[in-house]
Short mmCIF file of C-alpha atoms in Angstrom, two decimals:
data_model
loop_
_atom_site.label_atom_id
_atom_site.label_comp_id
_atom_site.label_asym_id
_atom_site.label_seq_id
_atom_site.Cartn_x
_atom_site.Cartn_y
_atom_site.Cartn_z
CA MET U 171 5.89 22.75 0.17
CA SER U 172 7.78 22.43 -3.37
CA ALA U 173 11.45 23.40 -4.05
CA SER U 174 9.62 26.59 -5.68
CA GLY U 175 7.79 27.32 -2.47
CA ALA U 176 4.33 26.47 -4.03
CA PRO U 177 2.33 24.24 -1.99
CA PHE U 178 1.59 20.55 -3.07
CA HIS U 179 -2.30 19.49 -4.67
CA LEU U 180 -1.40 15.95 -3.99
CA ALA U 181 0.74 13.20 -3.50
CA TYR U 182 1.84 10.73 -6.16
CA VAL U 183 2.72 6.77 -5.41
CA PHE U 184 4.91 4.76 -7.39
CA GLN U 185 6.52 1.58 -6.77
CA ARG U 186 9.18 2.63 -8.86
CA PHE U 187 9.77 5.95 -10.79
CA PRO U 188 10.71 7.09 -13.04
CA THR U 189 11.63 3.88 -15.41
CA PHE U 190 12.66 3.48 -18.72
CA THR U 191 8.80 1.54 -19.14
CA GLN U 192 6.60 4.25 -18.09
CA THR U 193 7.75 7.62 -19.67
CA PHE U 194 4.09 8.20 -19.93
CA CYS U 195 4.22 8.69 -16.02
CA VAL U 196 6.89 11.38 -16.81
CA ARG U 197 4.71 13.07 -19.51
CA GLU U 198 1.85 12.97 -16.72
CA ILE U 199 3.39 14.59 -14.29
CA LEU U 200 5.12 17.38 -15.91
CA GLU U 201 1.77 17.99 -17.71
CA LEU U 202 -0.12 18.17 -14.63
CA GLU U 203 2.36 20.47 -13.26
CA ARG U 204 2.37 23.08 -16.22
CA GLN U 205 -1.55 23.09 -15.72
CA GLY U 206 -0.92 23.87 -12.12
CA ILE U 207 -1.48 20.97 -10.19
CA ARG U 208 1.66 19.84 -8.22
CA PRO U 209 2.56 16.79 -6.74
CA LEU U 210 4.66 15.33 -3.94
CA ILE U 211 6.28 12.25 -5.43
CA PHE U 212 7.14 9.13 -3.89
CA SER U 213 8.97 5.75 -5.29
CA VAL U 214 8.90 2.54 -2.99
CA ARG U 215 11.82 1.65 -4.93
CA ASP U 216 15.01 3.20 -6.54
CA PRO U 217 15.20 2.18 -10.62
CA ARG U 218 18.44 3.60 -10.85
CA ASP U 219 19.88 0.20 -12.01
CA GLU U 220 17.58 0.80 -15.35
CA PRO U 221 18.71 2.29 -18.69
CA ALA U 222 19.77 6.12 -18.65
CA GLN U 223 16.79 8.16 -20.07
CA SER U 224 16.39 11.53 -20.70
CA TYR U 225 14.16 12.76 -18.16
CA PRO U 226 14.77 16.29 -16.55
CA GLU U 227 16.81 16.42 -13.84
CA SER U 228 14.99 18.51 -12.02
CA LEU U 229 11.96 16.12 -12.05
CA LYS U 230 14.21 13.17 -10.56
CA ALA U 231 15.78 15.26 -8.05
CA ARG U 232 12.65 15.97 -6.71
CA VAL U 233 11.33 11.98 -6.01
CA VAL U 234 11.34 11.13 -2.35
CA PHE U 235 12.78 7.54 -2.43
CA LEU U 236 11.35 5.32 0.56
CA PRO U 237 14.51 3.66 2.59
CA ASP U 238 15.04 -0.23 2.44
CA GLU U 239 12.69 -2.78 3.99
CA GLU U 240 14.74 -3.06 7.28
CA SER U 241 15.02 0.80 7.56
CA LEU U 242 11.14 0.95 7.12
CA LYS U 243 10.59 -1.70 9.75
CA ALA U 244 13.19 0.14 12.33
CA TYR U 245 11.46 3.30 11.57
CA ALA U 246 7.91 2.26 12.20
CA ALA U 247 9.39 0.22 15.67
CA GLY U 248 10.68 3.58 16.76
CA LEU U 249 7.84 5.43 16.00
CA ARG U 250 5.23 3.01 18.09
CA ASP U 251 8.03 2.97 21.02
CA SER U 252 7.66 6.51 21.43
CA ARG U 253 3.94 6.26 21.09
CA GLU U 254 4.08 8.35 17.44
CA LEU U 255 2.22 5.57 15.58
CA PRO U 256 -1.30 6.30 14.93
CA LYS U 257 -3.56 3.60 16.29
CA ALA U 258 -4.98 2.17 12.86
CA ALA U 259 -1.30 1.58 12.16
CA ARG U 260 -0.42 -0.14 15.36
CA SER U 261 -3.23 -2.52 14.85
CA ALA U 262 -2.23 -3.44 11.24
CA LEU U 263 1.17 -3.91 12.72
CA ARG U 264 -0.21 -6.12 15.46
CA TYR U 265 -2.58 -8.46 13.13
CA TRP U 266 -0.30 -8.43 10.23
CA GLY U 267 1.70 -10.71 10.92
CA LYS U 268 4.16 -12.78 8.41
CA ALA U 269 1.55 -11.75 5.62
CA ARG U 270 3.19 -12.14 2.39
CA ASP U 271 2.18 -8.31 1.68
CA LYS U 272 3.17 -7.17 4.91
CA MET U 273 5.73 -4.42 3.79
CA ARG U 274 2.65 -2.00 2.43
CA VAL U 275 2.06 -1.56 5.84
CA TYR U 276 5.21 -0.03 6.68
CA GLU U 277 6.11 1.93 3.18
CA ALA U 278 2.60 3.87 4.15
CA ILE U 279 3.53 4.42 7.69
CA TRP U 280 6.72 5.94 6.24
CA ILE U 281 4.82 8.05 3.46
CA HIS U 282 2.47 9.37 5.81
CA GLN U 283 4.69 10.82 8.44
CA GLU U 284 6.90 12.09 5.33
CA ILE U 285 3.46 13.69 4.23
CA ARG U 286 2.97 15.35 7.68
CA LYS U 287 6.51 16.83 7.56
CA GLN U 288 6.58 18.36 4.22
CA ALA U 289 2.74 18.77 3.44
CA PRO U 290 0.35 18.18 6.33
CA TYR U 291 -2.49 19.82 4.02
CA LEU U 292 -2.43 17.16 1.29
CA ARG U 293 -5.81 15.23 1.38
CA HIS U 294 -5.32 12.82 -1.64
CA ALA U 295 -3.18 10.34 -3.28
CA HIS U 296 -2.56 8.90 -6.66
CA GLY U 297 -1.02 5.88 -8.39
CA HIS U 298 -0.70 4.37 -11.57
CA PHE U 299 -1.41 0.38 -11.51
CA ALA U 300 -3.50 -1.61 -9.10
CA GLY U 301 -0.79 -3.19 -7.70
CA LEU U 302 1.99 -2.47 -4.71
CA ALA U 303 1.51 1.03 -5.25
CA ALA U 304 -2.03 1.14 -4.99
CA ARG U 305 -2.20 -1.82 -1.72
CA THR U 306 0.55 1.07 0.09
CA MET U 307 -2.04 4.00 -0.68
CA TRP U 308 -5.11 1.59 0.23
CA TRP U 309 -3.17 1.46 3.81
CA LEU U 310 -2.10 5.28 3.92
CA ARG U 311 -6.02 5.80 3.82
CA GLN U 312 -6.93 3.59 6.71
CA PHE U 313 -3.68 5.45 8.75
CA SER U 314 -4.53 9.06 7.76
CA GLY U 315 -7.94 9.49 6.29
CA MET U 316 -6.41 10.69 2.98
CA THR U 317 -8.11 9.77 -0.27
CA TYR U 318 -6.81 7.42 -2.92
CA SER U 319 -7.35 6.92 -6.52
CA PHE U 320 -5.38 4.75 -8.99
CA THR U 321 -5.08 4.33 -12.92
CA ALA U 322 -5.65 1.11 -13.66
CA HIS U 323 -3.72 -0.27 -16.72
CA ALA U 324 -3.58 -4.07 -18.08
CA ASN U 325 -2.67 -6.84 -16.32
CA ASP U 326 -2.94 -5.42 -12.88
CA VAL U 327 -6.93 -5.97 -13.34
CA PHE U 328 -7.08 -8.04 -16.35
CA CYS U 329 -5.04 -10.96 -14.01
CA GLY U 330 -4.67 -9.26 -10.66
CA ASP U 331 -2.63 -10.62 -7.60
CA THR U 332 -5.25 -12.66 -5.86
CA ASP U 333 -2.64 -13.69 -3.10
CA THR U 334 -3.13 -10.63 -1.09
CA LYS U 335 -5.75 -9.34 1.86
CA VAL U 336 -6.07 -5.76 -0.22
CA SER U 337 -7.59 -7.38 -3.18
CA LEU U 338 -8.51 -5.61 -6.35
CA GLU U 339 -11.97 -5.34 -5.23
CA LEU U 340 -10.86 -3.61 -1.81
CA LEU U 341 -8.50 -1.37 -3.77
CA MET U 342 -12.06 -0.75 -6.34
CA GLN U 343 -14.33 -0.62 -3.32
CA ASP U 344 -12.33 2.16 -0.91
CA ALA U 345 -10.78 4.12 -3.88
CA SER U 346 -12.31 7.62 -4.69
CA ARG U 347 -11.69 7.62 -7.95
CA VAL U 348 -10.63 4.37 -10.67
CA ILE U 349 -8.92 5.49 -13.84
CA THR U 350 -8.31 3.65 -16.79
CA VAL U 351 -6.96 4.21 -20.11
CA SER U 352 -9.59 2.31 -22.42
CA ASP U 353 -13.11 2.31 -22.84
CA TYR U 354 -12.74 -1.58 -22.97
CA THR U 355 -11.32 -1.64 -19.62
CA VAL U 356 -13.80 0.90 -18.13
CA GLN U 357 -16.62 -1.71 -19.52
CA ARG U 358 -15.00 -4.73 -18.11
CA LEU U 359 -14.49 -3.08 -14.90
CA CYS U 360 -17.70 -1.98 -14.57
CA ARG U 361 -19.35 -5.58 -15.11
CA GLU U 362 -16.56 -6.77 -12.80
CA PHE U 363 -17.14 -4.45 -9.83
CA PRO U 364 -20.92 -2.77 -10.37
CA VAL U 365 -20.25 -1.14 -6.80
CA ALA U 366 -17.53 0.89 -7.98
CA ALA U 367 -18.84 1.89 -11.48
CA ALA U 368 -20.18 5.08 -10.53
CA LYS U 369 -16.36 6.46 -9.91
CA ILE U 370 -14.78 4.72 -12.99
CA ARG U 371 -13.58 7.10 -15.68
CA ARG U 372 -11.54 6.84 -18.94
CA VAL U 373 -8.79 8.74 -19.57
CA TYR U 374 -5.83 7.93 -22.17
CA ASN U 375 -2.65 7.51 -21.39
CA GLY U 376 -0.74 11.14 -23.20
CA LEU U 377 1.71 11.96 -25.54
CA ASP U 378 4.01 14.39 -25.96
CA LEU U 379 3.00 15.43 -29.54
CA GLU U 380 5.67 18.28 -30.30
CA LYS U 381 8.13 15.84 -29.66
CA TRP U 382 7.16 13.36 -32.11
CA ILE U 383 5.91 15.63 -34.75
CA GLY U 384 9.27 17.82 -34.90
CA ALA U 385 10.46 14.46 -35.34
CA ASN U 386 8.83 13.68 -38.71
CA HIS U 387 9.42 17.71 -40.18
CA GLY U 388 5.95 18.08 -40.27
CA GLN U 389 5.34 15.42 -43.01
CA PRO U 390 3.19 12.57 -40.98
CA GLY U 391 2.66 9.81 -43.53
CA GLY U 392 5.94 9.78 -44.94
CA ILE U 393 7.04 6.67 -46.78
CA GLY U 394 10.69 5.46 -45.98
CA SER U 395 12.70 2.24 -47.09
CA ARG U 396 10.54 -1.19 -46.41
CA ARG U 397 11.03 -1.69 -42.96
CA ILE U 398 8.84 -3.15 -40.34
CA TYR U 399 9.43 -1.77 -36.82
CA SER U 400 7.88 -2.99 -33.15
CA VAL U 401 8.89 -1.74 -30.03
CA GLY U 402 8.41 -3.53 -26.40
CA ARG U 403 9.41 -5.93 -23.65
CA LEU U 404 10.27 -9.69 -25.35
CA ILE U 405 7.13 -11.12 -23.35
CA GLU U 406 4.73 -13.74 -24.21
CA LYS U 407 1.68 -10.53 -24.42
CA LYS U 408 3.64 -8.91 -27.30
CA GLY U 409 3.26 -12.04 -29.58
CA TYR U 410 6.66 -11.30 -30.99
CA ASP U 411 6.96 -15.17 -32.08
CA ASP U 412 3.74 -14.57 -34.37
CA LEU U 413 5.43 -11.30 -35.74
CA ILE U 414 8.64 -13.26 -36.73
CA ARG U 415 6.45 -16.01 -37.95
CA ALA U 416 4.47 -13.73 -40.33
CA CYS U 417 7.84 -12.12 -41.23
CA ALA U 418 8.77 -15.96 -42.55
CA VAL U 419 5.66 -15.80 -45.13
CA LEU U 420 6.47 -12.50 -46.36
CA ARG U 421 9.95 -13.83 -46.61
CA ASP U 422 8.21 -17.15 -48.52
CA ARG U 423 5.81 -14.68 -50.57
CA GLU U 424 9.28 -12.99 -51.89
CA VAL U 425 8.01 -9.60 -50.45
CA PRO U 426 10.88 -7.40 -49.99
CA PHE U 427 11.60 -6.20 -46.24
CA THR U 428 13.68 -5.89 -42.82
CA CYS U 429 11.92 -6.29 -39.24
CA HIS U 430 13.65 -4.46 -36.47
CA ILE U 431 12.33 -5.31 -32.88
CA VAL U 432 13.43 -2.94 -30.17
CA GLY U 433 13.57 -4.06 -26.64
CA GLY U 434 14.63 -6.75 -24.03
CA GLY U 435 13.34 -9.01 -21.88
CA PRO U 436 13.37 -13.00 -20.84
CA LEU U 437 12.50 -14.42 -24.40
CA GLU U 438 15.13 -13.02 -26.14
CA GLU U 439 17.23 -16.05 -26.62
CA SER U 440 13.84 -17.85 -27.25
CA LEU U 441 12.97 -15.34 -29.99
CA ARG U 442 16.66 -15.61 -30.83
CA SER U 443 16.15 -19.48 -31.87
CA LEU U 444 12.98 -18.90 -33.69
CA ILE U 445 14.80 -16.62 -36.32
CA ARG U 446 17.85 -18.78 -36.38
CA GLU U 447 15.09 -21.86 -37.11
CA LEU U 448 13.34 -20.03 -39.61
CA ARG U 449 16.07 -18.88 -41.09
CA LEU U 450 15.37 -15.25 -40.72
CA GLU U 451 18.91 -13.55 -39.68
CA ASP U 452 19.19 -11.43 -42.39
CA LYS U 453 15.36 -10.20 -42.26
CA VAL U 454 14.94 -9.97 -38.93
CA PHE U 455 16.74 -8.15 -35.76
CA LEU U 456 16.52 -7.80 -32.50
CA GLU U 457 18.09 -4.14 -31.49
CA GLY U 458 17.82 -4.27 -27.99
CA GLU U 459 16.69 -1.99 -25.03
CA GLN U 460 17.05 1.63 -26.82
CA ASN U 461 15.82 5.03 -25.23
CA GLN U 462 13.38 7.05 -26.79
CA ASP U 463 15.59 9.22 -28.59
CA PHE U 464 16.57 6.25 -30.35
CA ILE U 465 12.51 5.17 -30.85
CA ILE U 466 11.39 8.67 -32.27
CA GLU U 467 14.58 8.55 -35.00
CA HIS U 468 14.09 5.23 -36.25
CA LEU U 469 10.10 5.31 -35.95
CA ALA U 470 10.08 9.08 -37.89
CA HIS U 471 12.67 8.33 -40.18
CA ARG U 472 13.18 4.55 -40.90
CA ALA U 473 9.75 2.78 -40.18
CA HIS U 474 7.64 1.96 -43.13
CA VAL U 475 4.74 0.14 -40.81
CA PHE U 476 4.83 -0.27 -37.58
CA ALA U 477 3.79 -3.89 -36.20
CA LEU U 478 2.46 -5.21 -32.91
CA ALA U 479 0.91 -8.84 -32.95
CA CYS U 480 -0.27 -8.51 -29.16
CA VAL U 481 -1.55 -12.01 -27.52
CA THR U 482 -3.87 -12.88 -24.45
CA GLU U 483 -1.17 -14.81 -22.11
CA SER U 484 -2.27 -17.92 -20.64
CA ASP U 485 -2.77 -15.97 -17.16
CA GLY U 486 -5.27 -13.78 -19.05
CA GLY U 487 -2.87 -10.90 -19.73
CA MET U 488 -2.74 -8.89 -22.20
CA ASP U 489 -1.99 -5.53 -23.31
CA ASN U 490 -4.55 -2.68 -23.08
CA LEU U 491 -3.60 0.75 -24.96
CA PRO U 492 0.08 0.21 -26.10
CA THR U 493 1.83 3.74 -26.08
CA VAL U 494 4.08 2.59 -29.06
CA ILE U 495 1.08 2.46 -30.91
CA MET U 496 0.12 6.06 -30.22
CA GLU U 497 3.81 6.79 -30.99
CA ALA U 498 3.93 5.25 -34.79
CA MET U 499 0.53 7.31 -35.14
CA ALA U 500 2.11 10.22 -34.25
CA VAL U 501 4.87 10.29 -36.56
CA GLY U 502 2.44 9.10 -39.34
CA VAL U 503 3.27 5.19 -39.57
CA PRO U 504 0.60 3.12 -40.66
CA CYS U 505 -0.23 0.35 -37.86
CA VAL U 506 -0.86 -3.50 -37.71
CA SER U 507 -1.96 -5.36 -34.20
CA THR U 508 -4.90 -7.32 -33.09
CA ARG U 509 -7.81 -6.94 -32.28
CA LEU U 510 -7.27 -6.87 -28.21
CA ALA U 511 -8.56 -4.50 -25.39
CA GLY U 512 -8.20 -0.97 -26.56
CA ILE U 513 -6.20 -1.19 -29.55
CA PRO U 514 -9.38 -0.88 -31.77
CA GLU U 515 -9.73 2.64 -30.25
CA MET U 516 -6.35 3.45 -31.47
CA ILE U 517 -6.37 1.41 -35.04
CA LEU U 518 -9.39 2.38 -36.47
CA GLU U 519 -10.06 -0.83 -38.83
CA GLY U 520 -9.61 0.40 -42.41
CA LYS U 521 -9.14 4.03 -41.48
CA THR U 522 -5.77 4.59 -39.54
CA GLY U 523 -4.51 0.75 -39.83
CA LEU U 524 -5.22 -2.73 -40.13
CA ILE U 525 -6.28 -5.23 -37.68
CA THR U 526 -6.54 -9.16 -37.33
CA GLU U 527 -7.58 -11.54 -34.56
CA GLU U 528 -4.50 -12.92 -32.72
CA ARG U 529 -2.30 -15.66 -33.40
CA ARG U 530 -2.78 -15.73 -36.54
CA PRO U 531 0.71 -14.99 -38.07
CA LEU U 532 -0.65 -15.73 -41.92
CA GLU U 533 -3.28 -12.95 -41.58
CA PHE U 534 -0.97 -10.54 -39.74
CA ALA U 535 1.53 -11.22 -42.60
CA ARG U 536 -1.38 -10.37 -45.27
CA CYS U 537 -2.17 -7.17 -43.44
CA ILE U 538 2.02 -5.94 -43.47
CA GLU U 539 1.89 -6.82 -46.72
CA THR U 540 -1.06 -5.10 -48.39
CA LEU U 541 1.04 -1.57 -46.22
CA LEU U 542 4.47 -2.40 -47.59
CA THR U 543 3.13 -2.68 -51.39
CA ASP U 544 0.80 0.18 -51.65
CA ASP U 545 2.22 3.73 -50.52
CA SER U 546 -0.80 5.27 -51.52
CA LEU U 547 -2.86 3.30 -48.64
CA CYS U 548 -0.02 3.70 -46.26
CA ARG U 549 -0.02 7.59 -46.50
CA ARG U 550 -3.78 7.63 -45.93
CA PHE U 551 -3.75 5.56 -43.03
CA GLY U 552 -0.54 7.47 -41.57
CA GLN U 553 -2.49 10.91 -42.16
CA ALA U 554 -5.36 9.86 -40.56
CA GLY U 555 -3.58 8.36 -37.34
CA PHE U 556 -1.78 11.29 -37.14
CA LEU U 557 -4.67 13.49 -36.99
CA LEU U 558 -6.71 10.90 -34.40
CA ALA U 559 -3.30 11.01 -32.54
CA GLN U 560 -4.07 14.94 -32.02
CA GLU U 561 -7.18 14.60 -31.22
CA ARG U 562 -7.47 11.85 -28.78
CA PHE U 563 -3.85 11.41 -27.22
CA ASP U 564 -2.41 14.70 -26.86
CA LYS U 565 -1.05 15.01 -23.19
CA SER U 566 -2.65 18.28 -23.27
CA VAL U 567 -5.94 16.84 -23.40
CA THR U 568 -5.34 13.62 -21.50
CA THR U 569 -3.98 15.36 -18.51
CA ARG U 570 -7.01 17.97 -18.42
CA ALA U 571 -9.40 14.95 -18.50
CA LEU U 572 -7.58 13.24 -15.89
CA LYS U 573 -6.87 16.73 -14.05
CA ARG U 574 -10.93 17.27 -13.85
CA ALA U 575 -11.91 13.55 -12.76
CA LEU U 576 -9.41 13.68 -9.89
CA ILE U 577 -10.51 17.14 -8.91
CA SER U 578 -14.28 16.17 -9.00
CA GLY U 579 -13.30 13.46 -6.36
CA GLY U 580 -13.18 15.97 -3.90
CA GLN U 581 -10.04 15.55 -2.00
CA VAL U 582 -7.52 17.39 -4.21
CA ARG U 583 -6.19 20.74 -3.22
CA PHE U 584 -7.90 22.96 -5.58
CA ASP U 585 -6.54 26.61 -6.32
CA PRO U 586 -9.44 28.83 -7.20
CA SER U 587 -6.53 30.31 -9.86
CA LEU U 588 -7.39 27.11 -11.81
CA LEU U 589 -10.50 28.50 -12.99
CA LEU U 590 -8.93 30.99 -15.15
CA ASP U 591 -7.07 28.55 -17.39
CA GLN U 592 -9.97 25.93 -17.24
CA PRO U 593 -13.35 27.48 -16.51
CA GLU U 594 -15.34 24.27 -16.76
CA LEU U 595 -14.07 23.05 -13.32
CA ALA U 596 -15.88 25.57 -11.73
CA GLU U 597 -18.77 22.73 -10.96
CA ASP U 598 -15.78 20.76 -9.72
CA TYR U 599 -14.76 23.49 -7.20
CA ASP U 600 -18.68 23.86 -6.16
CA THR U 601 -18.29 20.35 -5.14
CA GLN U 602 -15.14 20.16 -4.01
CA ARG U 603 -16.79 22.82 -0.98
CA GLY U 604 -19.67 21.22 -0.43
CA LEU U 605 -17.94 18.10 0.34
CA ARG U 606 -15.29 19.79 3.06
CA LEU U 607 -18.51 21.29 4.35
CA ARG U 608 -20.43 18.09 4.57
CA GLU U 609 -17.15 16.31 6.34
CA ALA U 610 -16.85 19.38 8.95
CA VAL U 611 -20.32 18.76 10.03
CA GLN U 612 -19.99 14.78 9.64
CA GLY U 613 -16.71 14.10 10.77
CA CYS U 614 -15.66 11.91 8.09
CA PHE U 615 -12.16 10.87 9.50
CA ARG U 616 -13.20 8.13 12.42
CA SER U 617 -10.96 6.08 13.47
CA PRO U 618 -10.28 2.79 11.01
CA ALA U 619 -8.78 0.83 13.49
CA ARG U 620 -11.97 -1.81 14.16
CA ARG U 621 -12.46 -2.31 10.29
CA ILE U 622 -8.48 -2.83 9.92
CA ARG U 623 -9.12 -5.55 12.83
CA LYS U 624 -12.17 -7.22 11.25
CA LEU U 625 -10.27 -7.37 7.73
CA LEU U 626 -6.90 -8.82 9.62
CA GLU U 627 -8.43 -11.33 11.72
CA THR U 628 -9.88 -13.16 8.83
CA PRO U 629 -7.77 -16.15 7.75
CA ASP U 630 -4.44 -15.71 5.99
CA ARG U 631 -3.45 -17.49 2.91
CA THR U 632 -0.56 -15.47 2.42
CA THR U 633 1.54 -16.22 5.49
CA GLY U 634 4.08 -18.69 5.69
#
């Protein structure tokens, strides 16, 4: 039961929660709860070393953090010695050996036992990213019979980890639902994993529009001083070297501007060197990592243009649906970016902003100059972007879509009272009743030990 005494509806499993880079996950959980779905939240790792964020203390206090690796191993050994370990878990531990991803088994064992203590009626787990947490949920399914789903985002599917036995293909095959955040990714995953195509759903990341609209004092599209803003980690796929080179073009063309890049990361020193090399110290400023209140304040009251020069990395990684573009749209700031993945689903070319091909800083500079020198166009793009953000990305809209996608999978605990708020879920409620009746007749939770042994007895390239 939850702290309020109300039952949970599903488990959420994160690699690290709550974190600076995943504010959309916090919004999603809070909005799910507002709409009547209460998750039991697990975090494999503790993010306490990250910058402080203004997340609700009541939410942070509810997160169940897993113990460290040695404690997890000791816990599993204790269960094995007392014969409380499920047969499938014993098989996994016996055959897993020294595989690199072996800790996912121990994490699943611990989560399984914790669910049995806190909410033994739970039948489904959901998580974000096709990575560590998703592989932990895959093992949880083997031990408990619980179904799982995950939201695929960007690099987790564009250049997934192939050095694990629980591959992306296996995660897709065994998930009851695969959620992804853009139409681009739906099409790509359907091509690559046709066996899973029927269970893939697109649900955009949601934005707390009330917070952002309030920051803009109800005046989307307002024009401030000639400042370019960009927000994100200082990593290759954000294309900050192209943005800085575009700023050099603007300087040479005598366009008045300053550029402010908010974020930290491994490329900070190389970007500072590039700024010095191009003699842009009085034009381009690295603002470091900042909390969301800082970002809202600066986008709402100081930004004239938002620019994100996304690129495809050498390993195929790239941004999919950068939340910061939605945030800029929500305060009426016109956007410039590149034609990658789901970005054209946010920046509608010539309607809410301008788009160029990647790695073309000269073209990128021309787009920025167009907006910096045309206040009327800025207002038009800003207002259109604001309306599109309301229509597509408001958290109440996106979370209702997620709720339906999860419930229609058949295992998320469903209260009939939810139909009062969302009568269109009636069909999903009937589907759940039918699925559970079929399970009762067929006995769907047969022991998966044989399947696990078959998987684990295949040659292992990850040992060592």
